[in-house]
XYZ file of C-alpha atoms in Angstrom:
634
model
C -0.002 -0.020 0.047
C 1.252 3.468 -0.955
C 0.489 6.680 0.962
C -1.795 7.926 -1.857
C -3.827 4.741 -1.603
C -5.575 6.396 1.371
C -8.072 7.567 -1.324
C -8.881 3.876 -1.997
C -10.005 3.131 1.559
C -13.737 2.445 1.784
C -14.519 2.201 5.447
C -17.905 0.790 6.538
C -19.162 2.221 9.844
C -22.581 1.157 11.293
C -25.235 -1.298 10.084
C -28.953 -1.468 10.531
C -31.339 -4.210 9.422
C -35.114 -4.809 9.155
C -36.188 -7.970 7.242
C -34.278 -8.078 3.983
C -33.255 -4.407 4.154
C -29.658 -4.122 5.261
C -27.953 -0.658 5.236
C -24.459 0.361 6.016
C -22.678 3.683 5.843
C -19.328 3.852 3.998
C -16.764 6.653 4.323
C -13.806 7.450 2.078
C -10.974 9.969 2.287
C -11.085 12.341 -0.661
C -7.565 13.736 -1.255
C -8.713 16.217 -3.923
C -11.418 17.727 -1.731
C -9.304 17.200 1.432
C -12.384 15.928 3.185
C -14.300 12.714 3.796
C -17.183 11.631 1.648
C -19.768 9.107 2.670
C -23.128 7.674 1.791
C -25.461 4.805 2.754
C -25.395 1.592 0.844
C -27.975 -1.226 0.617
C -26.463 -4.658 0.938
C -28.512 -7.431 -0.738
C -28.186 -11.049 0.299
C -26.841 -11.863 -3.204
C -25.052 -9.361 -5.394
C -22.989 -6.231 -4.884
C -23.992 -3.301 -2.594
C -26.202 -0.595 -4.122
C -25.836 3.090 -3.188
C -28.906 4.160 -1.185
C -28.242 7.879 -0.529
C -26.357 10.496 -2.520
C -25.315 13.033 0.128
C -21.702 14.024 0.464
C -21.394 12.872 4.099
C -24.251 10.498 5.141
C -23.851 8.270 8.131
C -25.504 6.460 11.080
C -28.440 4.784 9.361
C -31.253 3.444 11.624
C -34.376 1.677 10.302
C -37.669 2.342 12.235
C -39.246 -0.608 14.145
C -42.080 -0.858 11.589
C -39.530 -0.927 8.732
C -41.049 2.033 6.951
C -38.468 4.688 7.546
C -34.666 5.265 7.642
C -33.207 7.933 9.859
C -29.669 9.044 9.234
C -27.198 11.976 9.600
C -26.097 14.211 6.764
C -23.191 16.583 7.345
C -22.806 18.327 4.066
C -20.716 21.443 4.600
C -21.637 21.931 8.231
C -22.638 20.058 11.348
C -24.492 16.744 10.878
C -28.313 17.019 10.843
C -30.965 14.432 11.132
C -32.933 13.308 8.048
C -35.589 10.630 7.458
C -36.605 8.961 4.198
C -38.846 5.999 3.208
C -37.140 2.637 3.149
C -38.435 2.219 -0.368
C -36.176 5.071 -1.449
C -36.598 8.732 -2.210
C -35.240 11.995 -0.928
C -34.152 12.548 2.632
C -36.336 14.992 4.579
C -34.593 17.246 7.086
C -35.808 16.826 10.696
C -33.298 19.046 12.551
C -31.472 22.332 11.887
C -29.474 22.741 15.064
C -26.536 25.120 15.218
C -24.151 22.518 16.501
C -25.675 19.468 14.778
C -27.458 16.323 15.936
C -26.250 12.968 17.156
C -27.095 9.349 16.129
C -30.858 8.726 15.819
C -32.707 6.241 18.045
C -36.253 5.321 17.043
C -39.066 5.070 19.614
C -41.265 1.959 19.537
C -43.985 3.909 17.826
C -41.765 4.481 14.740
C -42.535 8.190 14.792
C -40.389 9.754 17.484
C -36.607 9.862 17.466
C -34.295 10.499 20.379
C -30.825 11.875 19.918
C -28.223 13.910 21.766
C -26.900 17.274 20.629
C -24.726 20.007 22.020
C -26.431 23.333 22.943
C -24.325 26.467 23.104
C -24.575 29.013 25.849
C -26.169 32.280 24.590
C -23.631 34.359 22.761
C -21.256 31.560 21.954
C -20.389 29.422 18.939
C -22.111 31.712 16.481
C -25.413 31.999 18.395
C -25.202 35.790 18.310
C -25.283 37.133 14.820
C -22.259 39.044 13.711
C -20.103 37.998 16.732
C -17.044 35.858 15.992
C -15.277 33.690 18.539
C -12.618 36.323 19.091
C -15.260 38.834 20.260
C -17.020 36.597 22.806
C -16.972 37.284 26.499
C -14.288 35.502 28.605
C -15.064 31.940 29.703
C -15.506 31.486 33.478
C -14.261 27.997 34.277
C -14.902 26.523 37.685
C -14.263 22.781 37.231
C -11.812 20.253 35.831
C -13.923 18.944 32.981
C -14.161 21.899 30.668
C -12.806 20.638 27.438
C -12.646 17.432 25.458
C -10.205 16.225 22.807
C -11.752 16.313 19.334
C -14.448 18.794 20.401
C -12.895 21.675 22.340
C -14.596 23.491 25.163
C -17.604 21.513 26.325
C -18.687 23.064 29.612
C -20.396 25.873 27.673
C -22.073 23.643 25.123
C -23.492 20.687 27.012
C -24.705 17.519 25.277
C -28.443 17.297 25.866
C -31.214 14.845 25.144
C -33.779 15.697 22.463
C -36.912 14.006 21.175
C -38.571 14.887 17.889
C -41.670 13.635 16.087
C -39.879 12.853 12.783
C -43.085 12.367 10.890
C -44.754 15.622 11.893
C -45.594 18.201 9.174
C -43.054 20.528 10.797
C -40.735 18.508 13.037
C -39.734 20.430 16.226
C -37.021 18.937 18.409
C -37.770 19.193 22.074
C -34.861 19.455 24.530
C -35.447 17.267 27.511
C -32.293 17.729 29.627
C -30.576 20.893 30.807
C -27.878 21.448 33.335
C -24.132 21.310 33.926
C -23.725 17.789 32.670
C -23.678 15.757 29.426
C -25.912 12.774 28.576
C -25.116 10.021 26.191
C -26.194 6.679 24.678
C -30.043 7.212 24.557
C -32.279 4.196 24.555
C -36.130 3.998 24.634
C -38.028 1.970 27.194
C -40.343 -0.599 25.580
C -43.504 1.450 26.468
C -42.016 4.554 24.877
C -42.619 6.601 28.020
C -38.939 7.196 28.921
C -35.605 7.496 27.325
C -32.647 5.955 29.174
C -29.282 7.770 29.095
C -25.869 7.428 30.615
C -25.028 10.560 32.709
C -22.506 11.523 35.395
C -23.350 10.612 38.947
C -25.823 12.939 40.630
C -25.888 14.886 37.352
C -22.619 16.444 38.390
C -20.571 17.158 35.314
C -17.322 16.857 37.355
C -17.892 13.162 38.257
C -15.946 10.360 36.573
C -18.705 7.990 37.639
C -21.696 7.453 35.376
C -25.120 5.970 36.071
C -28.271 5.246 34.112
C -31.059 7.849 34.207
C -34.601 7.639 32.836
C -35.810 10.857 31.195
C -39.641 11.221 30.767
C -40.254 11.483 27.003
C -42.957 14.045 27.614
C -40.732 16.157 29.799
C -39.668 16.133 33.409
C -36.572 15.678 35.573
C -34.200 12.753 34.945
C -34.811 9.881 37.361
C -31.953 7.746 38.618
C -32.638 4.246 37.325
C -29.371 2.347 37.975
C -26.487 3.370 40.223
C -23.316 1.725 39.001
C -20.230 0.608 40.879
C -18.167 2.913 38.708
C -19.511 3.521 35.188
C -22.660 2.607 33.288
C -22.699 3.078 29.539
C -24.903 2.006 26.570
C -28.081 0.992 28.397
C -30.550 -1.340 26.698
C -34.077 -1.638 28.155
C -35.606 -5.123 28.075
C -39.268 -6.060 27.792
C -39.169 -7.832 31.172
C -38.550 -4.588 33.051
C -34.776 -4.868 33.351
C -31.896 -3.032 31.748
C -28.570 -4.155 30.289
C -25.541 -1.917 30.304
C -21.732 -1.975 29.960
C -19.925 -0.984 33.159
C -16.721 -0.825 35.049
C -16.003 -0.838 38.777
C -13.679 1.740 40.333
C -13.514 4.380 42.993
C -12.069 7.851 43.237
C -9.786 8.919 40.386
C -8.812 5.309 39.563
C -10.839 5.286 36.293
C -8.215 3.681 33.997
C -7.443 0.140 32.797
C -10.585 -1.513 34.131
C -12.268 -4.226 32.029
C -15.785 -3.253 30.961
C -18.361 -6.013 31.592
C -22.015 -6.686 30.806
C -24.432 -5.915 33.669
C -28.122 -6.514 34.168
C -30.292 -4.579 36.624
C -33.949 -4.086 37.497
C -35.306 -0.961 35.863
C -37.233 1.031 38.458
C -38.584 4.369 37.370
C -40.597 5.105 40.451
C -38.494 7.838 41.954
C -34.911 8.478 43.006
C -35.101 6.759 46.421
C -36.445 3.475 45.082
C -34.122 3.540 42.117
C -31.028 3.756 44.341
C -31.671 0.216 45.557
C -31.337 -1.081 41.965
C -27.900 -2.593 41.876
C -26.567 -4.119 38.653
C -25.361 -7.715 38.548
C -22.177 -8.431 36.564
C -22.817 -11.151 34.011
C -19.256 -11.384 32.703
C -16.102 -11.956 34.706
C -14.114 -8.848 35.402
C -10.659 -10.398 34.957
C -11.049 -12.177 31.623
C -13.810 -10.226 29.824
C -13.299 -6.712 28.485
C -16.176 -5.410 26.407
C -15.654 -3.001 23.538
C -17.814 0.148 24.023
C -20.566 -1.022 21.559
C -24.227 -1.366 22.653
C -25.124 -4.932 23.701
C -27.744 -6.704 21.556
C -30.175 -9.099 23.314
C -31.134 -12.361 21.456
C -33.399 -15.258 22.502
C -30.537 -17.266 24.107
C -28.412 -14.509 25.493
C -26.800 -11.188 24.801
C -24.267 -10.292 22.087
C -21.293 -8.236 23.165
C -17.993 -7.318 21.464
C -15.051 -8.490 23.527
C -11.330 -7.714 23.235
C -9.423 -10.952 22.954
C -5.557 -11.001 22.320
C -5.676 -8.404 19.575
C -9.143 -9.299 18.246
C -12.533 -7.785 18.964
C -14.772 -10.802 18.853
C -18.572 -10.899 18.864
C -19.588 -13.305 21.610
C -22.851 -14.492 23.169
C -23.265 -14.170 26.890
C -25.614 -17.103 27.608
C -28.961 -16.521 29.382
C -28.494 -17.028 33.090
C -24.851 -16.091 33.016
C -23.355 -14.783 36.183
C -19.727 -13.648 36.341
C -19.103 -15.796 33.248
C -15.404 -16.055 32.197
C -14.369 -15.586 28.591
C -14.318 -19.262 27.787
C -18.067 -19.486 28.697
C -18.990 -16.822 26.059
C -19.933 -18.450 22.789
C -17.940 -17.085 19.724
C -20.212 -15.727 16.997
C -17.942 -13.574 14.746
C -14.603 -11.929 14.689
C -11.960 -14.559 15.182
C -8.673 -13.084 14.120
C -10.585 -9.912 13.239
C -12.050 -6.812 14.797
C -15.814 -6.174 15.078
C -16.511 -2.458 14.508
C -20.303 -2.454 14.807
C -23.148 -5.004 14.957
C -26.869 -5.495 15.170
C -29.580 -8.039 14.707
C -33.076 -8.447 13.263
C -34.742 -11.217 15.151
C -32.007 -13.747 15.500
C -30.218 -12.647 12.343
C -26.834 -11.178 13.285
C -24.868 -8.797 11.032
C -21.633 -6.916 11.760
C -18.971 -4.706 10.208
C -15.704 -6.602 10.630
C -12.189 -5.416 9.938
C -9.195 -7.727 9.248
C -5.524 -7.036 8.717
C -6.182 -6.839 4.964
C -9.522 -4.947 5.003
C -10.765 -1.775 6.705
C -14.127 -3.438 6.978
C -16.757 -5.625 5.349
C -20.414 -6.422 6.181
C -20.382 -9.964 7.563
C -22.887 -12.539 8.930
C -22.066 -15.802 10.684
C -22.352 -17.398 7.219
C -19.655 -15.174 5.683
C -19.015 -11.768 4.187
C -21.652 -9.974 2.084
C -19.468 -7.142 0.719
C -16.054 -6.546 -0.865
C -15.420 -2.874 -0.238
C -11.640 -3.464 -0.143
C -11.392 -5.152 -3.484
C -9.533 -2.146 -4.992
C -6.720 -2.232 -2.486
C -3.378 -3.598 -3.636
C -0.151 -4.389 -1.858
C -1.850 -5.529 1.333
C -0.211 -8.260 3.389
C -1.058 -10.463 6.337
C 0.249 -10.318 9.964
C 2.274 -13.015 11.611
C 1.695 -13.746 15.292
C 4.879 -13.807 17.372
C 5.495 -14.477 21.011
C 8.376 -13.893 23.411
C 9.316 -14.231 27.020
C 10.060 -10.998 28.923
C 12.935 -10.408 31.267
C 10.944 -11.651 34.254
C 9.586 -14.732 32.483
C 6.280 -13.111 31.530
C 4.814 -14.204 28.095
C 4.464 -11.491 25.436
C 2.327 -11.501 22.361
C 2.271 -9.399 19.196
C 2.597 -9.287 15.442
C 5.125 -8.971 12.672
C 4.318 -7.618 9.191
C 6.884 -8.584 6.572
C 7.350 -6.847 3.236
C 7.796 -8.824 0.025
C 11.220 -10.163 -0.783
C 13.746 -12.214 1.153
C 15.363 -9.377 3.121
C 16.886 -8.736 5.531
C 14.581 -5.696 5.798
C 14.933 -2.652 8.021
C 12.662 -2.881 11.044
C 10.177 -0.489 12.582
C 9.103 -1.138 16.209
C 5.623 0.571 16.409
C 4.153 0.884 19.917
C 0.365 1.547 20.210
C -1.286 4.267 22.258
C -3.376 3.895 25.383
C -1.724 2.261 27.123
C -4.968 0.342 27.699
C -5.340 -0.402 24.013
C -4.210 -3.120 21.645
C -2.553 -3.837 18.356
C -4.217 -6.717 16.582
C -6.268 -8.183 13.877
C -7.818 -4.972 12.580
C -6.674 -3.149 9.476
C -4.041 -0.556 10.254
C -3.030 1.640 7.270
C 0.262 2.497 8.934
C 1.397 -1.074 9.002
C 0.480 -1.612 5.369
C 2.138 1.569 4.166
C 5.391 0.834 5.983
C 5.264 -2.764 4.834
C 4.724 -1.555 1.234
C 7.744 0.689 1.555
C 9.986 -2.307 2.468
C 9.982 -2.229 6.260
C 9.281 -5.135 8.643
C 6.831 -3.829 11.240
C 6.820 -5.150 14.804
C 3.546 -4.590 16.742
C 3.847 -5.461 20.423
C 1.043 -5.705 23.064
C 3.116 -5.218 26.274
C 1.788 -5.243 29.770
C -0.591 -2.341 30.108
C -2.468 -3.340 26.930
C -6.045 -4.480 26.864
C -7.360 -7.830 25.677
C -5.186 -10.036 27.914
C -7.048 -9.796 31.215
C -7.451 -6.957 33.664
C -4.251 -7.852 35.593
C -2.291 -7.468 32.391
C -3.715 -4.072 31.752
C -3.221 -2.764 35.296
C 0.244 -4.149 35.802
C 1.770 -0.817 34.736
C -0.102 1.326 37.232
C 2.670 3.104 39.100
C 5.243 1.340 36.934
C 5.248 2.945 33.503
C 8.513 2.345 31.697
C 9.353 -0.874 33.615
C 7.772 -4.204 32.644
C 6.077 -2.660 29.584
C 9.508 -1.564 28.204
C 10.888 -5.027 28.900
C 7.951 -6.641 27.112
C 8.345 -4.373 24.019
C 12.075 -5.182 23.763
C 11.468 -8.879 24.238
C 9.049 -8.982 21.336
C 11.473 -6.932 19.211
C 14.251 -9.450 20.018
C 11.950 -12.277 18.931
C 11.295 -10.577 15.626
C 15.028 -9.867 15.048
C 15.766 -13.590 15.341
C 14.091 -14.072 11.983
C 16.365 -13.902 8.919
C 13.950 -11.451 7.189
C 14.729 -8.756 9.808
C 17.935 -6.679 9.897
C 18.999 -6.237 13.516
C 21.382 -3.479 12.411
C 18.686 -1.247 10.960
C 15.930 -0.727 13.612
C 13.828 2.317 14.254
C 11.344 2.945 17.079
C 8.065 4.874 16.730
C 4.661 5.347 18.288
C 1.966 7.814 19.185
C 0.466 8.979 22.451
C 1.494 6.267 25.006
C 3.409 4.863 22.093
C 5.158 8.217 21.790
C 5.944 8.060 25.508
C 7.447 4.634 25.034
C 9.443 5.848 22.008
C 11.035 8.587 24.077
C 11.536 6.287 27.059
C 13.340 3.678 24.937
C 15.398 6.262 23.126
C 16.651 7.535 26.501
C 17.318 4.140 28.108
C 17.977 1.802 25.193
C 19.060 4.239 22.494
C 21.901 1.904 21.364
C 19.244 -0.494 20.067
C 17.922 1.937 17.477
C 19.168 4.178 14.695
C 16.461 6.811 15.072
C 13.117 7.488 16.724
C 9.756 9.035 15.688
C 7.739 10.142 18.701
C 4.242 11.399 17.878
C 1.599 13.125 20.044
C 3.504 11.889 23.039
C 3.216 12.259 26.806
C 6.640 13.465 27.737
C 6.084 15.302 31.089
C 3.486 14.142 33.541
C 3.646 17.259 35.703
C 2.470 19.688 32.946
C 0.155 16.965 31.392
C -1.771 17.060 34.627
C -2.755 20.689 34.132
C -2.944 20.918 30.339
C -4.558 17.684 29.024
C -8.338 17.297 28.891
C -7.918 14.134 31.016
C -4.745 15.059 32.809
C -6.362 16.060 36.074
C -7.118 12.385 36.903
C -5.150 10.282 34.326
C -1.614 11.223 35.464
C -2.390 10.417 39.109
C -4.165 7.193 38.148
C -1.149 5.839 36.264
C 1.737 7.494 38.113
C 0.457 8.287 41.556
C 0.083 11.735 43.222
C 3.726 12.352 44.109
C 5.170 14.991 41.771
C 8.697 13.558 41.999
C 7.466 10.179 41.066
C 5.698 11.615 38.074
C 8.837 13.345 36.984
C 10.823 10.178 37.345
C 8.319 8.522 34.949
C 8.531 11.350 32.465
C 10.740 10.923 29.363
C 11.482 14.662 29.532
C 13.424 14.066 32.766
C 15.748 11.679 30.817
C 16.038 13.706 27.653
C 19.760 14.345 28.310
C 20.354 10.641 27.618
C 18.871 10.786 24.121
C 21.535 11.088 21.462
C 20.033 9.366 18.381
C 18.230 11.306 15.647
C 14.835 12.108 17.083
C 11.578 13.356 15.350
C 9.079 15.160 17.577
C 5.708 15.098 15.765
C 2.556 16.799 17.009
C -0.656 18.606 16.107
C -1.368 22.188 17.119
C -4.831 21.481 18.405
C -4.128 18.289 20.390
C -5.987 18.582 23.667
C -5.259 15.001 24.862
C -1.485 15.446 24.754
C -1.188 19.249 24.376
C 1.464 20.651 22.127
C 3.545 21.863 25.031
C 4.455 18.225 25.529
C 6.224 18.240 22.185
C 7.683 21.748 22.576
C 9.289 20.946 25.892
C 10.910 17.740 24.572
C 12.115 19.429 21.361
C 13.748 22.333 23.206
C 15.394 19.933 25.709
C 16.757 17.800 22.911
C 18.101 20.734 20.906
C 19.768 22.266 23.933
C 21.446 18.929 24.552
C 22.849 18.912 20.984
C 20.561 16.022 19.899
C 19.783 15.976 16.135
C 16.101 16.642 16.657
C 13.358 17.806 14.280
C 9.926 19.117 15.129
C 7.030 18.440 12.692
C 3.932 20.390 13.647
C 0.559 19.945 11.878
C -1.761 22.964 11.974
C -5.483 22.576 12.601
C -5.241 18.943 13.753
C -5.916 17.145 17.061
C -4.838 13.915 18.703
C -6.409 11.749 15.997
C -4.484 13.148 13.027
C -3.167 9.748 11.845
C -6.652 8.199 11.939
C -9.102 10.969 11.277
C -7.221 14.086 10.284
C -7.613 15.936 7.021
C -6.857 13.500 4.226
C -4.025 15.762 2.830
C -2.377 15.933 6.305
C -2.610 12.174 6.617
C -0.911 11.823 3.232
C 1.785 14.433 4.194
C 2.340 12.642 7.444
C 2.957 9.348 5.639
C 5.330 11.004 3.234
C 7.231 12.558 6.192
C 7.465 9.239 8.045
C 8.852 7.523 5.004
C 11.313 10.242 4.217
C 12.533 10.139 7.853
C 13.086 6.400 7.794
C 14.686 6.449 4.354
C 17.291 8.891 5.780
C 18.022 6.870 8.860
C 17.513 3.174 8.008
C 18.753 2.986 4.436
């Protein structure tokens, strides 16, 4: 795969099904327009997909319960708005025209009303006052920690609220149902259509890291606490028997990182706050071995479908009826072995999903096999090889190796993922394929701290960043270098976010192992990260502890004087997760020490540049990466 092949990526997103009607949204980077195009496609049981809508940026299709209507989002040149159209085809009819756009539609049981979330600006902000630009607005008065969010910007002055609209009315009028200093998310209707369940912060306090399930009267009224979690409660699904499913974690205080998410079931009591507080959820999946991907669970006759992270895969598994604290081996595999489930749904007992593999960004798949071939135009795509190793303390390590064509030996790129509670794996990664296509062997480790290997694996780096995780990364690199296809004398290290942290850390402590380093959107200094990142106020303490000297000892910036190899500092100006000061401080430290360092700074981008930035910036980034490695690994 070449960098310019980004324009060939057709990436399916979400699926919806009613009877024989199966719809999926498909997005594509458009390098000429420097934007993303997208539309809805109908997927027949036999034959190729057929385009269903013709907007420039259509997404999130949802078919009404009676099968008569499709609701979806259309962005066009502005914020996404909600449209509906007959399932038989025709023109989409606008339902919303909100200044900051609308969220994913959720049909009510009556197939008329739709619930969705949308951000609402404070008066006088974000263009709500005609003729006033952002630079002329009044100063923001900030009184809490949670005032901005990566990928969005300031959020405390444009809260995410719940809306309901009669989509089939002559003149649809969205009605706002929640107001206050908190965001709501993941709306779901109760079977009687009287309430909408949402996930919201505990006690409706926008500062809380804990989330619970609230029931909002569809006709108006205050939210009612329905389920109080042991930590978090997301993606509620109301059941006909008067209970509710949700995905949750268990934690206390600021310790909100590296916890496996499980499936819970709780009685749904909407009789008032006091009664509701007694409704405790029961965990149906084991905390240690089962980590659910944040996708809404889907109930079936014999159990509940959930997406689970398993050793680099995201598998669709069935939690059997009557399960209680069920371990991973008791969950029945349905889809996704050696693959990654991106979305899924069912109609009756018919299951359908969007599934990515190392050689495909995604296809529509059923348990009987794939229904689409959206990746058929891609060329130069290769498989991944599983590799294992034993770390310095005897711990088993798992990961992947992508080999280019030819005998080699090939120069090697050690690419560490972000997170750290994340995973490399069986999903398509354009970076791997581009580097492989350019002649590099790519090593993809899942060290301790990663997800998908049990909760103990993920939490083993709490208070110990740069210790066993660094040992694991090097152990897997050594295993790859034992292969004759890999050139042990030409090795580079790279990564983004936590992977950028690890790149800096390895360059400082094991610089003799590498010829050069590429550190992107990195955490380099935990002390300033605490006060500048959108999550820094709790994340740094959760991983490093509260002691400032301990945080500095775990900061690559504190060891920058030990870095002597050529070092690329790569960042985005608008990154709120790892703010640009993290890059600036490291670059200045390296240059003052005489290290051959370069600083590549992308304007107008955030933390997700490599995955969702402007198409031209993604292309330019790939070109810069390949130019860097051609200089230092040739």
